[in-house]
């Protein structure tokens, strides 16, 4: 029964808030990628846009739910939320939050351009995403160096999560810019290039280390023989 109704395994409904972690925002990342790709799919098929709009609003509903749970956890269970920053894996998933927000901003601009407020709201969400990306991209690596314990042997791809959001926001700037007046579009594009420069070189460095780690782990059985 717990597999069908997993919340019944909780001792109290508040446990849903206390145990909430930011890795749930990866659901929004995946759903966002799907409706963005479907909206630009070169081959049309019956119900395609209905599916796109349905996925968008489902994604928005889940994002609001997860954001509410995340904020409530920090308000009610701060003693359990603060150790999140010191966790060597869960802290990385803070980067999923800004990456989950970007598809919603892109969707407002591309799916609902007929709404007079959609472009403005999309730009405001984009700037909010930029602030979150920069804050997480600075905070999480700083905590990694100062309080967490890491080694090359235990390195995984989740190390990229705090770094990549700035790159994702940079790509979104090019999508939003054509919908804006020239001055605003130029500001977004220049900011996007700056975000790209702050994210991509670090991500490439981490990928190099990750490939080195994978190569070493692959060769270890051969050396043992």
PDB file of C-alpha atoms in Angstrom:
ATOM      1  CA  UNK A   1       0.000   0.000   0.000  1.00  0.00           C
ATOM      2  CA  UNK A   2       2.883   2.376   0.741  1.00  0.00           C
ATOM      3  CA  UNK A   3       4.119   1.922  -2.823  1.00  0.00           C
ATOM      4  CA  UNK A   4       0.730   3.098  -4.123  1.00  0.00           C
ATOM      5  CA  UNK A   5       0.248   5.835  -1.510  1.00  0.00           C
ATOM      6  CA  UNK A   6       3.788   6.723  -0.393  1.00  0.00           C
ATOM      7  CA  UNK A   7       2.670   9.632   1.803  1.00  0.00           C
ATOM      8  CA  UNK A   8       0.984   7.133   4.135  1.00  0.00           C
ATOM      9  CA  UNK A   9       4.457   5.991   5.155  1.00  0.00           C
ATOM     10  CA  UNK A  10       5.075   9.383   6.799  1.00  0.00           C
ATOM     11  CA  UNK A  11       4.524   9.658  10.531  1.00  0.00           C
ATOM     12  CA  UNK A  12       2.878  13.071  10.055  1.00  0.00           C
ATOM     13  CA  UNK A  13       1.954  15.186   6.987  1.00  0.00           C
ATOM     14  CA  UNK A  14       4.510  17.784   8.130  1.00  0.00           C
ATOM     15  CA  UNK A  15       7.213  15.227   7.380  1.00  0.00           C
ATOM     16  CA  UNK A  16       6.595  15.974   3.709  1.00  0.00           C
ATOM     17  CA  UNK A  17       7.865  19.496   4.378  1.00  0.00           C
ATOM     18  CA  UNK A  18      10.686  18.515   6.731  1.00  0.00           C
ATOM     19  CA  UNK A  19      12.088  15.929   4.332  1.00  0.00           C
ATOM     20  CA  UNK A  20      11.667  17.957   1.146  1.00  0.00           C
ATOM     21  CA  UNK A  21      14.918  18.342  -0.813  1.00  0.00           C
ATOM     22  CA  UNK A  22      15.715  20.409  -3.943  1.00  0.00           C
ATOM     23  CA  UNK A  23      16.335  17.362  -6.134  1.00  0.00           C
ATOM     24  CA  UNK A  24      12.554  17.394  -6.747  1.00  0.00           C
ATOM     25  CA  UNK A  25      13.119  20.405  -9.017  1.00  0.00           C
ATOM     26  CA  UNK A  26      14.738  18.060 -11.536  1.00  0.00           C
ATOM     27  CA  UNK A  27      11.172  16.980 -12.354  1.00  0.00           C
ATOM     28  CA  UNK A  28      10.562  20.529 -13.580  1.00  0.00           C
ATOM     29  CA  UNK A  29      13.794  20.451 -15.560  1.00  0.00           C
ATOM     30  CA  UNK A  30      12.730  17.326 -17.423  1.00  0.00           C
ATOM     31  CA  UNK A  31       9.145  18.449 -17.998  1.00  0.00           C
ATOM     32  CA  UNK A  32      10.342  21.861 -19.168  1.00  0.00           C
ATOM     33  CA  UNK A  33      12.702  20.368 -21.720  1.00  0.00           C
ATOM     34  CA  UNK A  34       9.897  18.200 -23.099  1.00  0.00           C
ATOM     35  CA  UNK A  35       7.358  20.993 -23.690  1.00  0.00           C
ATOM     36  CA  UNK A  36      10.016  23.366 -25.068  1.00  0.00           C
ATOM     37  CA  UNK A  37      11.154  20.741 -27.596  1.00  0.00           C
ATOM     38  CA  UNK A  38       7.590  19.750 -28.489  1.00  0.00           C
ATOM     39  CA  UNK A  39       6.674  23.398 -29.126  1.00  0.00           C
ATOM     40  CA  UNK A  40       9.533  23.628 -31.663  1.00  0.00           C
ATOM     41  CA  UNK A  41       9.097  20.139 -33.106  1.00  0.00           C
ATOM     42  CA  UNK A  42       9.400  20.342 -36.923  1.00  0.00           C
ATOM     43  CA  UNK A  43       6.710  17.720 -37.577  1.00  0.00           C
ATOM     44  CA  UNK A  44       3.176  18.524 -36.491  1.00  0.00           C
ATOM     45  CA  UNK A  45       0.783  15.881 -35.219  1.00  0.00           C
ATOM     46  CA  UNK A  46      -2.767  16.013 -33.796  1.00  0.00           C
ATOM     47  CA  UNK A  47      -2.869  17.350 -30.246  1.00  0.00           C
ATOM     48  CA  UNK A  48       0.753  18.513 -30.210  1.00  0.00           C
ATOM     49  CA  UNK A  49       0.077  22.026 -28.920  1.00  0.00           C
ATOM     50  CA  UNK A  50      -2.580  20.770 -26.521  1.00  0.00           C
ATOM     51  CA  UNK A  51       0.081  18.496 -25.058  1.00  0.00           C
ATOM     52  CA  UNK A  52       2.539  21.404 -24.939  1.00  0.00           C
ATOM     53  CA  UNK A  53       0.125  23.670 -23.056  1.00  0.00           C
ATOM     54  CA  UNK A  54      -0.840  20.846 -20.717  1.00  0.00           C
ATOM     55  CA  UNK A  55       2.793  20.099 -19.877  1.00  0.00           C
ATOM     56  CA  UNK A  56       3.524  23.800 -19.373  1.00  0.00           C
ATOM     57  CA  UNK A  57       0.755  24.323 -16.830  1.00  0.00           C
ATOM     58  CA  UNK A  58       1.553  21.024 -15.128  1.00  0.00           C
ATOM     59  CA  UNK A  59       5.180  22.095 -14.880  1.00  0.00           C
ATOM     60  CA  UNK A  60       4.162  25.503 -13.500  1.00  0.00           C
ATOM     61  CA  UNK A  61       1.902  23.874 -10.884  1.00  0.00           C
ATOM     62  CA  UNK A  62       4.642  21.526  -9.712  1.00  0.00           C
ATOM     63  CA  UNK A  63       7.151  24.384  -9.595  1.00  0.00           C
ATOM     64  CA  UNK A  64       4.854  26.435  -7.370  1.00  0.00           C
ATOM     65  CA  UNK A  65       4.236  23.398  -5.152  1.00  0.00           C
ATOM     66  CA  UNK A  66       7.926  22.583  -4.793  1.00  0.00           C
ATOM     67  CA  UNK A  67       8.854  26.227  -4.200  1.00  0.00           C
ATOM     68  CA  UNK A  68       6.224  26.460  -1.473  1.00  0.00           C
ATOM     69  CA  UNK A  69       7.490  23.285   0.197  1.00  0.00           C
ATOM     70  CA  UNK A  70      11.094  24.468  -0.052  1.00  0.00           C
ATOM     71  CA  UNK A  71      10.400  27.893   1.452  1.00  0.00           C
ATOM     72  CA  UNK A  72       8.159  26.421   4.166  1.00  0.00           C
ATOM     73  CA  UNK A  73      10.897  23.981   5.144  1.00  0.00           C
ATOM     74  CA  UNK A  74      13.306  26.858   5.698  1.00  0.00           C
ATOM     75  CA  UNK A  75      10.701  28.708   7.750  1.00  0.00           C
ATOM     76  CA  UNK A  76       9.479  25.824   9.924  1.00  0.00           C
ATOM     77  CA  UNK A  77      12.409  23.398   9.992  1.00  0.00           C
ATOM     78  CA  UNK A  78      15.463  25.594   9.674  1.00  0.00           C
ATOM     79  CA  UNK A  79      17.483  23.299  11.921  1.00  0.00           C
ATOM     80  CA  UNK A  80      17.037  20.549   9.328  1.00  0.00           C
ATOM     81  CA  UNK A  81      17.337  22.794   6.279  1.00  0.00           C
ATOM     82  CA  UNK A  82      20.655  24.440   7.141  1.00  0.00           C
ATOM     83  CA  UNK A  83      22.637  21.153   7.070  1.00  0.00           C
ATOM     84  CA  UNK A  84      21.559  20.882   3.423  1.00  0.00           C
ATOM     85  CA  UNK A  85      24.337  23.310   2.510  1.00  0.00           C
ATOM     86  CA  UNK A  86      26.908  21.027   4.111  1.00  0.00           C
ATOM     87  CA  UNK A  87      25.657  17.865   2.411  1.00  0.00           C
ATOM     88  CA  UNK A  88      28.083  16.908  -0.397  1.00  0.00           C
ATOM     89  CA  UNK A  89      25.283  15.733  -2.733  1.00  0.00           C
ATOM     90  CA  UNK A  90      22.015  17.446  -1.776  1.00  0.00           C
ATOM     91  CA  UNK A  91      23.622  20.901  -1.834  1.00  0.00           C
ATOM     92  CA  UNK A  92      24.476  20.387  -5.518  1.00  0.00           C
ATOM     93  CA  UNK A  93      20.790  20.038  -6.365  1.00  0.00           C
ATOM     94  CA  UNK A  94      20.192  23.665  -5.378  1.00  0.00           C
ATOM     95  CA  UNK A  95      21.273  24.342  -8.943  1.00  0.00           C
ATOM     96  CA  UNK A  96      18.147  22.551 -10.156  1.00  0.00           C
ATOM     97  CA  UNK A  97      15.966  25.399  -8.863  1.00  0.00           C
ATOM     98  CA  UNK A  98      17.058  28.106 -11.371  1.00  0.00           C
ATOM     99  CA  UNK A  99      17.233  25.538 -14.180  1.00  0.00           C
ATOM    100  CA  UNK A 100      13.622  24.574 -13.401  1.00  0.00           C
ATOM    101  CA  UNK A 101      12.540  28.220 -13.631  1.00  0.00           C
ATOM    102  CA  UNK A 102      14.010  28.984 -17.065  1.00  0.00           C
ATOM    103  CA  UNK A 103      11.610  26.799 -19.127  1.00  0.00           C
ATOM    104  CA  UNK A 104       8.661  28.596 -17.520  1.00  0.00           C
ATOM    105  CA  UNK A 105      10.095  31.975 -18.519  1.00  0.00           C
ATOM    106  CA  UNK A 106      10.807  30.749 -22.055  1.00  0.00           C
ATOM    107  CA  UNK A 107       7.327  29.267 -22.297  1.00  0.00           C
ATOM    108  CA  UNK A 108       5.659  32.550 -21.366  1.00  0.00           C
ATOM    109  CA  UNK A 109       7.456  34.348 -24.175  1.00  0.00           C
ATOM    110  CA  UNK A 110       7.044  31.687 -26.862  1.00  0.00           C
ATOM    111  CA  UNK A 111       3.682  30.073 -26.054  1.00  0.00           C
ATOM    112  CA  UNK A 112       1.684  33.119 -24.915  1.00  0.00           C
ATOM    113  CA  UNK A 113       3.001  36.131 -26.884  1.00  0.00           C
ATOM    114  CA  UNK A 114      -0.605  37.339 -27.330  1.00  0.00           C
ATOM    115  CA  UNK A 115      -0.846  38.085 -23.620  1.00  0.00           C
ATOM    116  CA  UNK A 116       0.209  41.725 -23.075  1.00  0.00           C
ATOM    117  CA  UNK A 117       1.979  40.934 -19.806  1.00  0.00           C
ATOM    118  CA  UNK A 118       3.660  37.660 -20.845  1.00  0.00           C
ATOM    119  CA  UNK A 119       6.900  39.120 -22.236  1.00  0.00           C
ATOM    120  CA  UNK A 120       7.378  41.424 -19.259  1.00  0.00           C
ATOM    121  CA  UNK A 121       6.755  38.575 -16.810  1.00  0.00           C
ATOM    122  CA  UNK A 122       9.166  36.337 -18.717  1.00  0.00           C
ATOM    123  CA  UNK A 123      11.909  38.973 -18.502  1.00  0.00           C
ATOM    124  CA  UNK A 124      11.320  39.474 -14.777  1.00  0.00           C
ATOM    125  CA  UNK A 125      11.513  35.710 -14.217  1.00  0.00           C
ATOM    126  CA  UNK A 126      14.716  35.680 -16.261  1.00  0.00           C
ATOM    127  CA  UNK A 127      16.381  38.300 -14.065  1.00  0.00           C
ATOM    128  CA  UNK A 128      15.258  36.416 -10.968  1.00  0.00           C
ATOM    129  CA  UNK A 129      16.795  33.291 -12.477  1.00  0.00           C
ATOM    130  CA  UNK A 130      20.046  35.171 -13.115  1.00  0.00           C
ATOM    131  CA  UNK A 131      20.244  36.208  -9.460  1.00  0.00           C
ATOM    132  CA  UNK A 132      19.554  32.653  -8.289  1.00  0.00           C
ATOM    133  CA  UNK A 133      22.101  31.219 -10.727  1.00  0.00           C
ATOM    134  CA  UNK A 134      24.835  33.600  -9.599  1.00  0.00           C
ATOM    135  CA  UNK A 135      24.058  33.135  -5.901  1.00  0.00           C
ATOM    136  CA  UNK A 136      24.020  29.334  -6.112  1.00  0.00           C
ATOM    137  CA  UNK A 137      26.999  29.268  -8.468  1.00  0.00           C
ATOM    138  CA  UNK A 138      29.022  31.182  -5.887  1.00  0.00           C
ATOM    139  CA  UNK A 139      27.621  29.787  -2.629  1.00  0.00           C
ATOM    140  CA  UNK A 140      27.681  26.044  -3.309  1.00  0.00           C
ATOM    141  CA  UNK A 141      31.275  25.850  -4.655  1.00  0.00           C
ATOM    142  CA  UNK A 142      32.411  28.035  -1.754  1.00  0.00           C
ATOM    143  CA  UNK A 143      30.830  25.631   0.738  1.00  0.00           C
ATOM    144  CA  UNK A 144      32.391  22.720  -1.168  1.00  0.00           C
ATOM    145  CA  UNK A 145      35.862  24.158  -0.591  1.00  0.00           C
ATOM    146  CA  UNK A 146      35.328  25.300   3.003  1.00  0.00           C
ATOM    147  CA  UNK A 147      33.120  22.757   4.811  1.00  0.00           C
ATOM    148  CA  UNK A 148      32.568  19.686   2.626  1.00  0.00           C
ATOM    149  CA  UNK A 149      34.878  16.774   1.951  1.00  0.00           C
ATOM    150  CA  UNK A 150      35.362  15.766  -1.670  1.00  0.00           C
ATOM    151  CA  UNK A 151      37.855  13.695  -3.609  1.00  0.00           C
ATOM    152  CA  UNK A 152      38.449  12.890  -7.248  1.00  0.00           C
ATOM    153  CA  UNK A 153      37.570   9.236  -6.673  1.00  0.00           C
ATOM    154  CA  UNK A 154      34.068  10.178  -5.463  1.00  0.00           C
ATOM    155  CA  UNK A 155      33.402  12.822  -8.113  1.00  0.00           C
ATOM    156  CA  UNK A 156      30.107  12.587 -10.035  1.00  0.00           C
ATOM    157  CA  UNK A 157      28.235  14.630 -12.597  1.00  0.00           C
ATOM    158  CA  UNK A 158      26.192  16.394  -9.901  1.00  0.00           C
ATOM    159  CA  UNK A 159      29.178  18.699  -9.374  1.00  0.00           C
ATOM    160  CA  UNK A 160      28.035  20.457 -12.537  1.00  0.00           C
ATOM    161  CA  UNK A 161      24.591  21.348 -11.179  1.00  0.00           C
ATOM    162  CA  UNK A 162      25.586  24.564  -9.323  1.00  0.00           C
ATOM    163  CA  UNK A 163      27.663  25.787 -12.292  1.00  0.00           C
ATOM    164  CA  UNK A 164      25.388  25.096 -15.262  1.00  0.00           C
ATOM    165  CA  UNK A 165      22.384  27.343 -14.328  1.00  0.00           C
ATOM    166  CA  UNK A 166      24.224  30.478 -15.437  1.00  0.00           C
ATOM    167  CA  UNK A 167      24.864  28.846 -18.812  1.00  0.00           C
ATOM    168  CA  UNK A 168      21.189  27.890 -19.126  1.00  0.00           C
ATOM    169  CA  UNK A 169      20.139  31.467 -18.315  1.00  0.00           C
ATOM    170  CA  UNK A 170      22.595  32.700 -20.955  1.00  0.00           C
ATOM    171  CA  UNK A 171      20.964  30.571 -23.649  1.00  0.00           C
ATOM    172  CA  UNK A 172      17.546  31.876 -22.619  1.00  0.00           C
ATOM    173  CA  UNK A 173      18.675  35.472 -23.179  1.00  0.00           C
ATOM    174  CA  UNK A 174      18.930  34.809 -26.913  1.00  0.00           C
ATOM    175  CA  UNK A 175      15.403  33.418 -26.926  1.00  0.00           C
ATOM    176  CA  UNK A 176      13.856  36.370 -25.094  1.00  0.00           C
ATOM    177  CA  UNK A 177      15.811  39.155 -26.818  1.00  0.00           C
ATOM    178  CA  UNK A 178      13.844  39.157 -30.139  1.00  0.00           C
ATOM    179  CA  UNK A 179      10.661  39.946 -28.191  1.00  0.00           C
ATOM    180  CA  UNK A 180      12.120  43.094 -26.586  1.00  0.00           C
ATOM    181  CA  UNK A 181      12.985  46.646 -27.635  1.00  0.00           C
ATOM    182  CA  UNK A 182      16.551  47.124 -28.843  1.00  0.00           C
ATOM    183  CA  UNK A 183      18.010  48.565 -25.615  1.00  0.00           C
ATOM    184  CA  UNK A 184      16.503  45.860 -23.409  1.00  0.00           C
ATOM    185  CA  UNK A 185      17.461  43.145 -25.874  1.00  0.00           C
ATOM    186  CA  UNK A 186      21.062  44.377 -25.940  1.00  0.00           C
ATOM    187  CA  UNK A 187      21.207  44.318 -22.127  1.00  0.00           C
ATOM    188  CA  UNK A 188      19.924  40.749 -22.042  1.00  0.00           C
ATOM    189  CA  UNK A 189      22.351  39.542 -24.705  1.00  0.00           C
ATOM    190  CA  UNK A 190      25.389  41.195 -23.080  1.00  0.00           C
ATOM    191  CA  UNK A 191      24.379  39.764 -19.704  1.00  0.00           C
ATOM    192  CA  UNK A 192      23.942  36.380 -21.368  1.00  0.00           C
ATOM    193  CA  UNK A 193      27.488  36.483 -22.741  1.00  0.00           C
ATOM    194  CA  UNK A 194      28.787  37.390 -19.280  1.00  0.00           C
ATOM    195  CA  UNK A 195      26.871  34.465 -17.745  1.00  0.00           C
ATOM    196  CA  UNK A 196      28.228  32.171 -20.458  1.00  0.00           C
ATOM    197  CA  UNK A 197      31.772  33.254 -19.644  1.00  0.00           C
ATOM    198  CA  UNK A 198      31.259  32.624 -15.935  1.00  0.00           C
ATOM    199  CA  UNK A 199      29.786  29.163 -16.434  1.00  0.00           C
ATOM    200  CA  UNK A 200      31.150  27.355 -19.480  1.00  0.00           C
ATOM    201  CA  UNK A 201      34.910  27.479 -18.665  1.00  0.00           C
ATOM    202  CA  UNK A 202      34.242  26.129 -15.166  1.00  0.00           C
ATOM    203  CA  UNK A 203      31.926  23.455 -16.554  1.00  0.00           C
ATOM    204  CA  UNK A 204      34.557  22.387 -19.092  1.00  0.00           C
ATOM    205  CA  UNK A 205      37.142  22.153 -16.313  1.00  0.00           C
ATOM    206  CA  UNK A 206      34.822  19.969 -14.232  1.00  0.00           C
ATOM    207  CA  UNK A 207      34.077  17.785 -17.261  1.00  0.00           C
ATOM    208  CA  UNK A 208      37.803  17.296 -17.771  1.00  0.00           C
ATOM    209  CA  UNK A 209      38.156  16.140 -14.173  1.00  0.00           C
ATOM    210  CA  UNK A 210      35.102  13.903 -14.524  1.00  0.00           C
ATOM    211  CA  UNK A 211      36.511  12.230 -17.643  1.00  0.00           C
ATOM    212  CA  UNK A 212      39.836  11.768 -15.850  1.00  0.00           C
ATOM    213  CA  UNK A 213      38.021  10.161 -12.920  1.00  0.00           C
ATOM    214  CA  UNK A 214      36.116   7.834 -15.259  1.00  0.00           C
ATOM    215  CA  UNK A 215      39.311   6.887 -17.118  1.00  0.00           C
ATOM    216  CA  UNK A 216      41.136   6.096 -13.887  1.00  0.00           C
ATOM    217  CA  UNK A 217      38.283   3.971 -12.544  1.00  0.00           C
ATOM    218  CA  UNK A 218      38.127   2.111 -15.873  1.00  0.00           C
ATOM    219  CA  UNK A 219      41.841   1.309 -15.821  1.00  0.00           C
ATOM    220  CA  UNK A 220      42.022   0.216 -12.195  1.00  0.00           C
ATOM    221  CA  UNK A 221      40.808  -3.399 -12.854  1.00  0.00           C
ATOM    222  CA  UNK A 222      43.435  -3.727 -15.590  1.00  0.00           C
ATOM    223  CA  UNK A 223      46.161  -2.597 -13.249  1.00  0.00           C
ATOM    224  CA  UNK A 224      44.959  -5.044 -10.596  1.00  0.00           C
ATOM    225  CA  UNK A 225      45.375  -7.896 -13.071  1.00  0.00           C
TER     226      UNK A 225
END
